[in-house]
Short mmCIF file of C-alpha atoms and ligand atoms in Angstrom, two decimals:
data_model
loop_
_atom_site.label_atom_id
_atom_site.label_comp_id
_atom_site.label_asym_id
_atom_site.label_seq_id
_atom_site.Cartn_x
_atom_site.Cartn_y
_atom_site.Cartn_z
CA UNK A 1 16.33 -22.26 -81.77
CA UNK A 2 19.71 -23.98 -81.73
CA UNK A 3 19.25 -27.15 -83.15
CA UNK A 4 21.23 -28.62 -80.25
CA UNK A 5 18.80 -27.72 -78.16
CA UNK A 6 15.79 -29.20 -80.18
CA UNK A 7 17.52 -32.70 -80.24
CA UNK A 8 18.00 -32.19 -76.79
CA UNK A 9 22.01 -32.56 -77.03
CA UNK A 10 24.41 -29.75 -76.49
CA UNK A 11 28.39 -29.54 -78.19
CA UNK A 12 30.88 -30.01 -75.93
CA UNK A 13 34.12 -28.47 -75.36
CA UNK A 14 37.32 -30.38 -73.29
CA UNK A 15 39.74 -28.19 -72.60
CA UNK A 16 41.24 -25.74 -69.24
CA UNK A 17 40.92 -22.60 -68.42
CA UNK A 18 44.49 -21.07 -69.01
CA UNK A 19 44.97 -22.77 -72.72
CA UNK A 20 45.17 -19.96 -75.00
CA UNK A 21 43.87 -22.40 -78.17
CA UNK A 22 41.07 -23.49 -75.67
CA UNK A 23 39.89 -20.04 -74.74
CA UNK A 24 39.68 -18.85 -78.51
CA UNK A 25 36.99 -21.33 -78.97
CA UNK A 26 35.06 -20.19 -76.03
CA UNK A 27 35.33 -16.79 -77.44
CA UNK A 28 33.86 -17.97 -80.78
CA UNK A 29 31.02 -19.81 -78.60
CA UNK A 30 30.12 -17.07 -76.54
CA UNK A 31 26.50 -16.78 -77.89
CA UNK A 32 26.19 -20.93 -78.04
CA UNK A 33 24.78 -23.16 -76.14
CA UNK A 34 27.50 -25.29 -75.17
CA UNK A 35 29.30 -27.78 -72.25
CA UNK A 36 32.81 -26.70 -70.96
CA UNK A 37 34.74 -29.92 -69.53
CA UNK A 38 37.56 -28.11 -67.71
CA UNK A 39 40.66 -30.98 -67.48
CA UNK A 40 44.21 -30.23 -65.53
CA UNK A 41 45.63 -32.27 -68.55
CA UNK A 42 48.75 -32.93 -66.46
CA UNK A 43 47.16 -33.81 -63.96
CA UNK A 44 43.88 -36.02 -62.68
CA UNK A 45 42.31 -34.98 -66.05
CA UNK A 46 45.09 -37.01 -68.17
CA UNK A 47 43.22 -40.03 -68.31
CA UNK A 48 40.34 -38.41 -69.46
CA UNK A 49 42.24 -36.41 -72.10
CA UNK A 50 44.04 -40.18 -73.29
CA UNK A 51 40.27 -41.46 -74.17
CA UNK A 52 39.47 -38.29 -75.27
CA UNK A 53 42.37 -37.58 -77.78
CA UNK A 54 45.59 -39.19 -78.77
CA UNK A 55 47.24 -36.77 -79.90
CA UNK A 56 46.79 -35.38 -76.17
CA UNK A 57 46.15 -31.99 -76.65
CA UNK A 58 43.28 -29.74 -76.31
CA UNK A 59 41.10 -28.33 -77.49
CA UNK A 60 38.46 -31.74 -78.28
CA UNK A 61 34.91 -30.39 -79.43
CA UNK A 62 32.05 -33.11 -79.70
CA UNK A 63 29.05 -32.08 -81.30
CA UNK A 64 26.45 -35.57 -81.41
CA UNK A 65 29.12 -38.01 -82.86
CA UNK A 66 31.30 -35.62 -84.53
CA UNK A 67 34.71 -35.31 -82.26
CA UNK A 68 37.22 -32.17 -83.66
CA UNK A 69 40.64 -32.19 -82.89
CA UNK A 70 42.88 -28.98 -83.26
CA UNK A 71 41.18 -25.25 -82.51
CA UNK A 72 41.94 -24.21 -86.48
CA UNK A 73 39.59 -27.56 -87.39
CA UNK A 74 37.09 -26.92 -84.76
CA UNK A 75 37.09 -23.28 -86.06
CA UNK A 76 36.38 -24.38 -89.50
CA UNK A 77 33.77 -26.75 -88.25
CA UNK A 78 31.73 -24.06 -85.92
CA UNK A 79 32.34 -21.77 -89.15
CA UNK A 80 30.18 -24.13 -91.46
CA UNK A 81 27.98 -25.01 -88.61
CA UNK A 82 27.01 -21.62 -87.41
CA UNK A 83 27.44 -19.78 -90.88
CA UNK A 84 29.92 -17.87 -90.36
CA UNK A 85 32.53 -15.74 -93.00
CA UNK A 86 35.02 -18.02 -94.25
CA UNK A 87 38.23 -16.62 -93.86
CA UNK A 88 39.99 -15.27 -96.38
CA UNK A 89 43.66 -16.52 -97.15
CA UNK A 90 45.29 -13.48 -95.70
CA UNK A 91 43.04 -14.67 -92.62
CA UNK A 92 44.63 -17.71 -92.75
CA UNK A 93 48.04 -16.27 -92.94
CA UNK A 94 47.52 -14.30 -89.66
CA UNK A 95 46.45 -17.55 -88.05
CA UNK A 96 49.60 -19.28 -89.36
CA UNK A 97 51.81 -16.66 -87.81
CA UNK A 98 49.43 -16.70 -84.25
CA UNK A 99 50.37 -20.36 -84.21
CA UNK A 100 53.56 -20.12 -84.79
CA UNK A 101 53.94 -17.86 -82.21
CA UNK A 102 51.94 -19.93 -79.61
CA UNK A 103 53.61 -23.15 -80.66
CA UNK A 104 57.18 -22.15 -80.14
CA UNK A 105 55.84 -20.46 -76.66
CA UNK A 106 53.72 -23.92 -75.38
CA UNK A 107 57.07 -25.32 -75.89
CA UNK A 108 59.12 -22.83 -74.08
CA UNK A 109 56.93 -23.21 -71.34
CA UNK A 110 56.97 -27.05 -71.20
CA UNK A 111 60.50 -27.15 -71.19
CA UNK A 112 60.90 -24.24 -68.28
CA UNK A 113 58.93 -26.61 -66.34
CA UNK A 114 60.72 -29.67 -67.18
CA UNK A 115 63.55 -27.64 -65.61
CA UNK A 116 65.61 -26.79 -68.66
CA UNK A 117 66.85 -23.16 -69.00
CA UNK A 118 65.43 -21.79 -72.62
CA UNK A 119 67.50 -18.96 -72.09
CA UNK A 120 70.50 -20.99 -73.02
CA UNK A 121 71.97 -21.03 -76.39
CA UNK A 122 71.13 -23.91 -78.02
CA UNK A 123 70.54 -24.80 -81.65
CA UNK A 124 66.75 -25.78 -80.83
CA UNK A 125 65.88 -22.81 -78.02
CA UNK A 126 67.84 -19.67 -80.19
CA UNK A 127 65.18 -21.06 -83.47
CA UNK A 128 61.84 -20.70 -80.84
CA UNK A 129 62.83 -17.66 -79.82
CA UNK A 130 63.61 -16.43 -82.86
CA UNK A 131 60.51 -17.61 -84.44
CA UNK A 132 58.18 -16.19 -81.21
CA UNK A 133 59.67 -12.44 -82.47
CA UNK A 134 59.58 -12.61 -86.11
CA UNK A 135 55.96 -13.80 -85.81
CA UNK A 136 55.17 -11.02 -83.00
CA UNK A 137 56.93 -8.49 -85.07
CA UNK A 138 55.18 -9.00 -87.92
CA UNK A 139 51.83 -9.02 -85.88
CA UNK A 140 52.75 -5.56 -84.35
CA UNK A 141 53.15 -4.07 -87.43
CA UNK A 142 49.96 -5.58 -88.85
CA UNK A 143 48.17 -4.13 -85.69
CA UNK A 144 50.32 -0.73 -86.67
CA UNK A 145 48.64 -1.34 -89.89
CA UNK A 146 45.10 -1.02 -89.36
CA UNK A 147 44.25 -4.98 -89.48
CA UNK A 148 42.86 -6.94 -86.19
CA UNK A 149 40.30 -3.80 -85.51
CA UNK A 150 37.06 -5.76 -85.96
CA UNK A 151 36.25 -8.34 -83.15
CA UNK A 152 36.76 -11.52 -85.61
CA UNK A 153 38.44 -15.22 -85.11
CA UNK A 154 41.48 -13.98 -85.96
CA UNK A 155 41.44 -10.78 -83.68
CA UNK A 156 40.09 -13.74 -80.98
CA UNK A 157 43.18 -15.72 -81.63
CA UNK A 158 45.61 -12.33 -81.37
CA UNK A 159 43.79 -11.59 -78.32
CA UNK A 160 44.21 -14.91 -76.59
CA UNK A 161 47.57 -15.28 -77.65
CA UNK A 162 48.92 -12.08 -76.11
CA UNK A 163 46.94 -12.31 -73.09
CA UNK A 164 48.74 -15.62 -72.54
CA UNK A 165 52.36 -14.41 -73.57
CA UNK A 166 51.68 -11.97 -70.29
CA UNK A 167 49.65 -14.22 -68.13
CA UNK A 168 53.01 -16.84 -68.40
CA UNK A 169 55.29 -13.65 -68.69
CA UNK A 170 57.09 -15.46 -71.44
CA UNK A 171 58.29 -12.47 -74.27
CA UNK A 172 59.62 -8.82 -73.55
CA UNK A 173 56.89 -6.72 -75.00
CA UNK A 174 58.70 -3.21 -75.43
CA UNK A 175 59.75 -4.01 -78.99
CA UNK A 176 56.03 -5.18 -79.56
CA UNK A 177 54.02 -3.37 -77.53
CA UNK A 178 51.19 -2.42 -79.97
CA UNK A 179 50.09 -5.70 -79.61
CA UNK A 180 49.52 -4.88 -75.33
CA UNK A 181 47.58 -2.04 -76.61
CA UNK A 182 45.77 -4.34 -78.81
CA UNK A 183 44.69 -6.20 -76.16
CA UNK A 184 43.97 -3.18 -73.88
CA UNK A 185 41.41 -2.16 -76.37
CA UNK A 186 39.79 -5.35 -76.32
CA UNK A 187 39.59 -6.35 -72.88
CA UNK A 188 35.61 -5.23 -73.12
CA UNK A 189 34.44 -7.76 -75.58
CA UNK A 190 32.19 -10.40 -74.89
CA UNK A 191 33.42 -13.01 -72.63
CA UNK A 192 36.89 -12.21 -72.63
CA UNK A 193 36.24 -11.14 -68.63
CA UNK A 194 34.92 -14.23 -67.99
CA UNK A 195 37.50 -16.14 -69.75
CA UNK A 196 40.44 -14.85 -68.19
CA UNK A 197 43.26 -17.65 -67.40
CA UNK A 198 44.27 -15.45 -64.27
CA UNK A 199 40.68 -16.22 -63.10
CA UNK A 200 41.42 -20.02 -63.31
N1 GSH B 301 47.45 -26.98 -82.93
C1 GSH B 301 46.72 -27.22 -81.70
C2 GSH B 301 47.59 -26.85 -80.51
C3 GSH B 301 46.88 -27.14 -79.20
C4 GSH B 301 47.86 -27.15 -78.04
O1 GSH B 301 49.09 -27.14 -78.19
N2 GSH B 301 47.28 -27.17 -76.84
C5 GSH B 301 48.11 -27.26 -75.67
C6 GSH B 301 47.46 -26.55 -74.49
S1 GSH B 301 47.73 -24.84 -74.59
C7 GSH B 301 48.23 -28.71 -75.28
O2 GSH B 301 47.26 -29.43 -75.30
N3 GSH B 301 49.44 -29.14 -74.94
C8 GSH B 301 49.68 -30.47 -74.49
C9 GSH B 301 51.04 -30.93 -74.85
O3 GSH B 301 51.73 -30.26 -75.63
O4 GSH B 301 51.42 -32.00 -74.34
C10 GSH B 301 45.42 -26.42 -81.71
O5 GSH B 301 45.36 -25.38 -82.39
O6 GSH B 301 44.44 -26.86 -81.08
#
């Protein structure tokens, strides 16, 4: 039995529903016990998320008195804890490049809702959108490649960052679209139904 459950405590996760970093984590949790706090972090959850984390993002896991900041740390942590394969450094790398990718697009999408047109060229909008295709390029072609077949963290974090891309409709997929069929062939894994932002 979890030992979670024997000390009568369970981990909990604060995050939403339609944060790609948040939903990898529930995809690595699928089989755990485990407490979703849902928060509309820019919303009535903010207070919550200030006394939760001041760095003001999610995902926050607490496990007893252990709080985890950042999905890559809380990754590492649930790795150790539930003994699974540590990545390798060409793991890593993949996650580096998923980041980068989801970075540049968080901030794309806070500053389309802050009213300012991305589209525009400026020195700080032409290097996010220039880093959002280099990185999905480069993912294609490691999808072309054979790599991201198994149903691993880093396939999770692939997955939930191209779901989100066309959830938010925020990249032209034709020159990338291996990555849509990617994520077409792993719409049937565990939880991924149930995690869908669109359901939020
Ligand atoms: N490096 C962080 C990124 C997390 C992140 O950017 N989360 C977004 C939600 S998708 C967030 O909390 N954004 C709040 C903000 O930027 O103010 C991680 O991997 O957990």
């Amino acid at each position: 039995m979890n030992e979670n459950l024997i000390m009568g405590e369970i981990m909990k996760l604060i995050g939403s529903t339609t944060s790609p970093y948040v939903r990898r984590i529930r995809l690595l949790l699928n089989d755990e016990p485990y407490e979703f706090i849902n928060l509309d972090i820019y919303g009535e959850g903010r207070d919550e998320l200030r006394r939760t984390n001041p760095t003001l993002k999610i995902p926050v896991l607490i496990d007893g008195d252990q709080e985890l900041y950042d999905s890559r740390v809380i990754a590492r942590y649930l790795g150790q804890k539930l003994g699974l394969e540590t990545l390798t450094w060409d793991q890593e790398n993949q996650l580096t490049l998923i980041d980068g990718a989801n970075d540049s697009a968080v901030t794309m999408l806070l500053s389309e809702r802050s009213g300012i047109d991305t589209s525009q060229d400026a020195m700080f909008y032409n290097l996010q959108r220039e880093r959002i295709m280099t990185t999905l390029r480069t993912l294609s072609a490691m999808v072309e490649a054979g790599q991201f077949k198994q149903w691993n963290y880093p396939a999770i974090c692939l997955y939930c960052l191209v779901d989100w891309l066309d959830f938010r409709d925020l990249v032209d997929f034709s020159e990338v679209d291996s990555l849509v069929a990617f994520r077409d062939g792993h719409r049937g894994q565990p939880g991924v139904g149930e995690t869908d932002p669109r359901a939020a």
